[in-house]
Amino acid sequence: MARLGAVVVVFFLAAALAAEGILDPVDFLALQAVRRSLDDMPGSAFFDAWDFTADPCGFPGVYCDGNRVSALALGDPRAGSPGLTGRLDPALGRMSALTELSLVPGRVQGELPASLASCSNLRFLAVSKNLLSGGIPDGIGALSNLRTLDVSFNQISGAIPPSIASLPSITNLILCHNQLTGGIPSFPDSSPLLRMDLKHNALSGGVPGLPGSLQYLSLAANRLTGNVDFVLPRLTRLNYLDLSMNQLQGPIPASVFTLPLSVLQLQRNFFSGLLQPTSDVTIPVVDLSYNRFWGPLSPLLAGIGQLYLNNNRFTGDVPSRLVQELVGTGGLQLLYLQHNFLTGIEISPSSSLPSGVSLCLMYNCMVPPVYAPCPIKAGTQNTRPADQCPEWRG
C-alpha cells in the first residue's frame, strides 16, 4: 500500500510540474548539455537569452508541449545571420518528446549523434550547411515518424543506410553536397517519398527502383552507371529530373518527354540512341548535351523553351518547325546545336534573331547561314572538317 501511495504522489507531482510549465528534469539537463557543446559565432547572439535560472521553454529556439521539449531550432533563423560553432551533444537523444530538430548554417562539426535514434517521435531533422562529418547513424532508419531528413552541404561520408529506404513516413530525403559513397538503396513502391536530392556525392552503381510518388529527383554529379530506361517510366509524377554528370548510358524512353517536368537535365553522360518523342514536348528546359545521341532531330521538340542538344551526333537538317518557333513568336528561346553533324537549316541569311533568343550552329557539317554569338566553349571553328562530313562532302 505504501508503494502504491508513492507512485500516486510521483504521478501527481509530475502532473503539477507540467501544469506549472516546469520543464522535465531530463530535458532540462539535456538542454544544458546542448548549450555547453555549442557557441555563437561572432555576430550571433542566439544563446544570450539562454539563462537557466529562468524557464527554458521561453528560450529562443526551444518549443515545449507541456513540460517536455517538442522542437529545437538551434541558431538565429534570420537570413544572413551567423550560425553556431561546436558540436551536437549526444544528450539530444534524451529529449524523447522531440519532434523537430533544426540547425542554422554555421560551423558546427563532429558527427550526427547516434543517440538521435532514441527520439522516436522525430519528424523533422535538418542540419544543412555546417561542417558535420562521419556517417549517417544506422538508427536514423528506425525513426518511423521521420518525414524530412536534410543533412545537405556537410562532409557526411560512408554509405546511405539501407534502412533509410524503409522509413514509412519519409517524404523529403536531402543528402546533397556531401561525400557519400556506395549505392543508392532501393525504395519500395509504397514509400511516400516526394523529394530525393543526392547530387554532388560519390555514389556509384545503378539507379535503383524508386517509388512512383517521387516529384523531385536529383542524382547529378555522382558516379552512377547503367541504364535508366526501366526506372524512369514508372516515375509518372516527376516535375524535376536531373541525372547530369554521371556515367549513365543507353536510350532515353520516349515516355520521359511526357512527364510533367519543368526541368529535364541529362547532360554529360553516355546516353545514346534516337530521340523519338511521341507527342509535342512542352518542358521549359531540356539539356541533353554532351551525350551520344544520334539520328535526325525531331520536330516535336519545338515546344521546349530552352533546348541544349550540343555535343552529340545528330545528323540531317534542322527541322523547319524548330526554326519557326525560334525566329517567330514561339516559346523556343534557346537552341544550342553546336558540335553535331547537322547538314542544313532553313533560315534566311538576312534573318535577325529576336531579342533574347539564342542560336548556336558552330562546328557542324554546314556553314552557319546566320551569325549568332555562341558560348565560349563552342570554340572558334564554324564548320567541321570535310573528312568528318561524308554527306556534306558528297
XYZ file of C-alpha atoms in Angstrom:
394
model
C 0.000 0.000 0.000
C 2.865 2.381 0.838
C 4.454 1.681 -2.544
C 1.196 2.411 -4.345
C 0.922 5.660 -2.439
C 4.416 6.702 -3.552
C 3.526 6.061 -7.170
C 0.423 8.203 -6.815
C 2.459 11.012 -5.260
C 5.003 10.907 -8.108
C 2.206 10.932 -10.663
C 0.505 13.968 -9.152
C 3.866 15.727 -8.721
C 4.654 15.246 -12.421
C 1.193 16.492 -13.318
C 1.678 19.545 -11.109
C 5.050 20.318 -12.692
C 3.554 20.074 -16.158
C 0.678 22.332 -15.166
C 3.073 24.935 -13.834
C 5.191 24.800 -17.009
C 8.281 23.494 -15.211
C 10.454 21.586 -17.650
C 11.038 17.891 -17.182
C 14.416 17.440 -15.396
C 15.759 15.102 -18.099
C 15.066 17.678 -20.827
C 16.434 20.453 -18.584
C 19.778 18.663 -18.193
C 19.847 17.783 -21.896
C 19.412 21.446 -22.844
C 22.278 22.380 -20.534
C 24.495 19.811 -22.272
C 23.470 21.174 -25.673
C 24.347 24.689 -24.550
C 27.775 23.617 -23.262
C 28.635 21.966 -26.594
C 27.656 24.910 -28.825
C 28.594 28.599 -29.043
C 27.563 31.602 -31.064
C 29.783 32.563 -33.974
C 30.951 36.199 -33.940
C 27.974 38.409 -34.640
C 25.400 35.908 -33.352
C 23.599 36.418 -30.043
C 21.342 33.360 -30.143
C 22.421 31.961 -26.779
C 22.373 35.283 -24.919
C 18.874 34.604 -23.631
C 19.570 31.021 -22.566
C 19.601 31.773 -18.825
C 18.912 28.551 -16.961
C 17.648 30.423 -13.900
C 14.532 31.042 -15.998
C 12.131 28.623 -17.688
C 13.935 27.065 -20.710
C 10.620 26.840 -22.557
C 10.966 30.582 -23.079
C 14.443 30.314 -24.644
C 14.849 31.269 -28.319
C 14.504 28.151 -30.437
C 13.030 25.998 -27.642
C 9.398 24.920 -28.045
C 7.617 22.922 -25.382
C 4.500 20.831 -25.204
C 3.560 20.751 -21.545
C 6.748 20.038 -19.607
C 8.643 18.424 -22.492
C 10.757 19.914 -25.273
C 8.930 19.167 -28.530
C 11.018 21.195 -31.000
C 14.514 22.639 -31.014
C 15.622 25.210 -33.595
C 19.288 25.938 -32.910
C 20.605 29.290 -34.172
C 19.217 32.596 -35.375
C 16.980 31.786 -38.382
C 17.121 35.263 -39.909
C 18.730 35.353 -43.345
C 22.419 36.215 -43.258
C 22.736 35.734 -39.501
C 25.911 33.998 -38.320
C 25.409 30.445 -37.180
C 26.839 28.361 -34.388
C 30.099 26.556 -33.733
C 30.881 23.488 -31.659
C 29.306 20.031 -31.747
C 25.922 18.388 -31.392
C 25.822 16.757 -27.959
C 24.562 13.162 -27.624
C 22.260 14.461 -24.871
C 19.885 15.467 -27.696
C 18.769 11.848 -27.731
C 17.438 12.134 -24.177
C 14.716 14.554 -25.281
C 12.365 11.715 -26.082
C 9.418 14.002 -26.917
C 11.383 15.870 -29.612
C 9.549 16.059 -32.935
C 11.679 18.668 -34.752
C 15.400 19.416 -34.680
C 16.976 22.049 -36.915
C 20.332 23.791 -37.073
C 21.001 27.006 -38.988
C 24.006 27.187 -41.364
C 27.233 27.645 -39.450
C 30.396 25.801 -38.456
C 29.117 23.010 -36.244
C 31.347 19.970 -36.681
C 31.627 16.408 -35.475
C 29.198 13.579 -36.092
C 25.446 13.346 -36.013
C 24.729 11.842 -32.584
C 23.700 8.206 -32.853
C 21.500 8.894 -29.828
C 19.007 10.680 -32.089
C 17.659 7.213 -32.824
C 16.072 7.391 -29.356
C 13.889 10.314 -30.415
C 11.145 8.057 -31.691
C 8.753 10.961 -32.292
C 11.182 12.891 -34.515
C 9.514 14.064 -37.721
C 11.905 16.750 -38.979
C 15.722 16.687 -38.886
C 17.541 19.445 -40.787
C 21.195 20.330 -40.130
C 22.373 21.558 -43.541
C 25.321 23.831 -44.386
C 27.637 23.053 -41.498
C 30.831 21.001 -41.122
C 29.300 17.764 -39.896
C 31.260 14.625 -40.742
C 31.129 10.896 -40.170
C 28.311 8.680 -41.324
C 24.543 8.794 -41.134
C 23.716 6.791 -37.982
C 22.041 3.472 -38.792
C 19.463 4.171 -36.103
C 18.025 7.039 -38.129
C 16.410 4.354 -40.252
C 14.325 3.280 -37.241
C 12.583 6.662 -36.826
C 9.203 5.600 -38.153
C 7.750 9.131 -37.892
C 10.587 10.879 -39.750
C 9.329 12.856 -42.740
C 12.281 15.116 -43.586
C 15.982 14.272 -43.364
C 18.230 17.108 -44.554
C 21.986 16.835 -43.925
C 22.966 18.606 -47.152
C 26.107 20.705 -47.637
C 28.201 18.995 -44.965
C 31.048 16.489 -45.033
C 28.989 13.375 -44.330
C 30.695 10.219 -45.626
C 30.074 6.498 -45.877
C 27.066 4.692 -47.264
C 23.402 5.612 -47.098
C 21.938 3.190 -44.535
C 19.595 0.799 -46.396
C 17.063 1.224 -43.599
C 16.504 4.818 -44.763
C 14.607 3.443 -47.763
C 12.163 1.640 -45.471
C 11.147 4.687 -43.430
C 7.346 4.571 -43.664
C 6.796 8.345 -43.381
C 9.769 9.819 -45.272
C 8.807 12.450 -47.858
C 11.994 14.536 -48.181
C 15.475 12.987 -48.377
C 18.082 15.705 -48.940
C 21.669 14.447 -48.683
C 23.291 16.514 -51.462
C 26.775 18.047 -51.408
C 28.441 15.538 -49.111
C 30.965 12.715 -49.532
C 28.607 9.750 -49.570
C 29.771 6.566 -51.283
C 28.288 3.209 -52.212
C 24.979 2.582 -53.886
C 21.562 4.176 -53.606
C 19.227 1.860 -51.689
C 16.148 0.593 -53.465
C 12.890 2.104 -52.225
C 9.621 0.169 -52.070
C 6.820 1.451 -54.244
C 4.776 2.024 -51.080
C 7.213 4.731 -49.922
C 5.640 8.217 -49.699
C 8.908 9.864 -50.833
C 8.349 13.111 -52.775
C 11.825 14.628 -52.972
C 15.181 12.883 -53.309
C 18.243 15.110 -53.668
C 21.554 13.213 -53.635
C 23.542 15.350 -56.075
C 27.254 16.080 -55.663
C 28.361 12.968 -53.796
C 30.446 9.965 -54.877
C 27.611 7.440 -55.169
C 28.110 4.552 -57.568
C 26.165 1.694 -59.118
C 22.876 1.950 -60.949
C 19.718 3.962 -60.404
C 17.599 1.629 -58.248
C 13.880 1.117 -58.046
C 12.219 4.295 -56.801
C 8.644 4.965 -55.665
C 6.088 6.346 -58.082
C 5.291 9.127 -55.605
C 8.539 10.991 -56.443
C 8.136 14.545 -57.734
C 11.738 15.779 -57.495
C 14.782 13.633 -58.304
C 18.357 14.921 -58.484
C 21.238 12.448 -58.678
C 23.630 14.764 -60.555
C 27.409 14.757 -60.173
C 27.892 11.233 -58.873
C 29.444 8.105 -60.401
C 26.279 6.300 -61.378
C 26.334 3.784 -64.221
C 23.918 1.619 -66.180
C 20.620 2.215 -67.927
C 17.557 4.115 -66.763
C 15.008 3.018 -69.368
C 13.293 0.650 -66.912
C 13.364 3.069 -63.957
C 12.122 6.386 -65.349
C 8.821 5.331 -66.999
C 7.410 4.421 -63.562
C 8.024 7.906 -62.151
C 4.972 9.492 -63.710
C 4.687 12.345 -61.179
C 8.148 13.831 -61.635
C 8.285 17.593 -62.146
C 12.081 17.878 -61.828
C 14.672 15.378 -63.073
C 18.451 15.860 -63.001
C 20.752 12.910 -63.743
C 23.541 15.019 -65.237
C 27.268 14.449 -64.807
C 27.251 10.700 -64.285
C 28.232 7.734 -66.442
C 24.737 6.585 -67.342
C 24.166 5.027 -70.726
C 21.604 3.541 -73.071
C 18.471 5.056 -74.583
C 16.054 7.548 -73.089
C 12.498 6.188 -73.145
C 10.055 8.332 -75.089
C 7.753 8.444 -72.060
C 10.231 10.740 -70.271
C 9.174 13.553 -72.601
C 5.546 13.197 -71.496
C 6.288 13.669 -67.790
C 5.016 16.924 -66.176
C 8.585 18.228 -65.904
C 9.729 21.811 -65.506
C 13.384 20.782 -65.940
C 14.995 17.757 -67.625
C 18.778 17.605 -67.219
C 20.608 14.566 -68.589
C 23.769 16.275 -69.839
C 27.293 14.879 -69.571
C 26.528 11.164 -69.581
C 26.879 8.397 -72.152
C 23.225 8.264 -73.212
C 22.766 7.196 -76.829
C 20.212 6.270 -79.472
C 17.475 8.176 -81.228
C 15.337 10.842 -79.601
C 11.797 9.835 -80.515
C 9.120 11.667 -78.521
C 5.612 10.578 -79.436
C 3.928 13.952 -78.946
C 4.812 17.632 -78.651
C 7.288 18.223 -75.834
C 6.485 21.260 -73.674
C 9.130 21.000 -70.955
C 10.543 24.511 -70.314
C 14.211 23.433 -70.003
C 15.769 20.327 -71.609
C 19.524 19.720 -71.522
C 20.748 16.601 -73.343
C 24.170 17.992 -74.252
C 27.438 16.076 -74.105
C 25.993 12.639 -74.785
C 25.974 10.249 -77.734
C 22.519 10.766 -79.201
C 22.369 10.331 -82.958
C 19.993 10.482 -85.896
C 17.673 13.284 -87.031
C 16.227 15.946 -84.779
C 12.530 15.564 -84.023
C 10.222 18.495 -84.852
C 8.239 17.534 -81.733
C 10.965 19.239 -79.664
C 9.862 22.674 -80.926
C 7.655 23.370 -77.907
C 10.603 23.431 -75.471
C 11.705 26.782 -74.027
C 15.471 26.169 -73.744
C 16.892 23.217 -75.681
C 20.501 22.103 -75.314
C 21.440 19.396 -77.839
C 25.059 20.381 -78.414
C 27.968 17.928 -78.395
C 26.099 14.898 -79.665
C 25.970 13.059 -83.003
C 22.800 14.391 -84.586
C 22.607 14.376 -88.402
C 20.377 15.734 -91.157
C 18.673 19.106 -91.430
C 17.332 21.139 -88.559
C 13.518 20.759 -88.713
C 11.804 23.869 -90.037
C 9.396 23.815 -87.119
C 12.259 24.436 -84.678
C 13.368 27.398 -86.771
C 9.847 28.816 -86.914
C 9.464 28.604 -83.148
C 12.850 30.287 -82.691
C 12.566 33.214 -85.100
C 8.817 33.630 -84.825
C 6.707 34.236 -81.776
C 7.012 30.719 -80.394
C 8.233 29.706 -76.982
C 11.670 28.431 -78.063
C 14.172 30.941 -76.702
C 17.437 28.997 -76.813
C 18.624 26.351 -79.262
C 22.165 25.018 -78.902
C 23.129 22.626 -81.721
C 26.894 23.139 -81.892
C 29.274 20.184 -82.211
C 26.991 17.796 -84.057
C 26.903 16.552 -87.673
C 23.922 18.570 -88.912
C 23.908 19.402 -92.614
C 21.409 22.215 -93.086
C 18.914 24.690 -91.679
C 16.205 26.660 -93.465
C 16.837 30.203 -92.329
C 17.495 33.291 -94.429
C 20.997 34.782 -94.142
C 19.289 38.163 -93.769
C 17.243 36.989 -90.800
C 17.863 38.572 -87.462
C 17.082 36.710 -84.291
C 14.580 38.334 -81.927
C 15.973 39.940 -78.816
C 16.603 37.400 -76.076
C 16.814 34.448 -78.477
C 19.999 32.341 -78.674
C 21.048 30.023 -81.504
C 24.382 28.242 -81.908
C 25.220 26.158 -85.003
C 29.029 26.094 -84.892
C 31.067 23.024 -85.779
C 28.500 21.126 -87.805
C 28.599 19.839 -91.368
C 27.410 23.163 -92.781
C 28.346 26.796 -92.893
C 26.093 28.618 -90.389
C 23.822 30.805 -92.566
C 23.347 33.440 -89.871
C 25.683 34.972 -87.362
C 24.716 34.255 -83.771
C 27.056 34.504 -80.799
C 27.864 31.144 -79.251
C 29.198 30.263 -75.790
C 32.994 30.346 -75.454
C 33.113 26.560 -75.038
C 31.839 26.174 -78.602
C 35.298 27.115 -79.884
C 36.179 29.236 -82.895
C 35.677 26.821 -85.832
C 32.485 27.484 -87.774
C 32.361 24.105 -89.521
C 33.636 20.580 -89.128
C 36.476 19.365 -91.351
C 35.131 17.892 -94.595
C 36.575 14.447 -93.845
C 34.196 14.217 -90.865
C 31.162 15.040 -93.013
C 30.787 12.488 -95.815
C 27.224 13.566 -96.726
C 28.227 17.214 -96.854
C 31.381 16.456 -98.824
C 29.389 14.384 -101.326
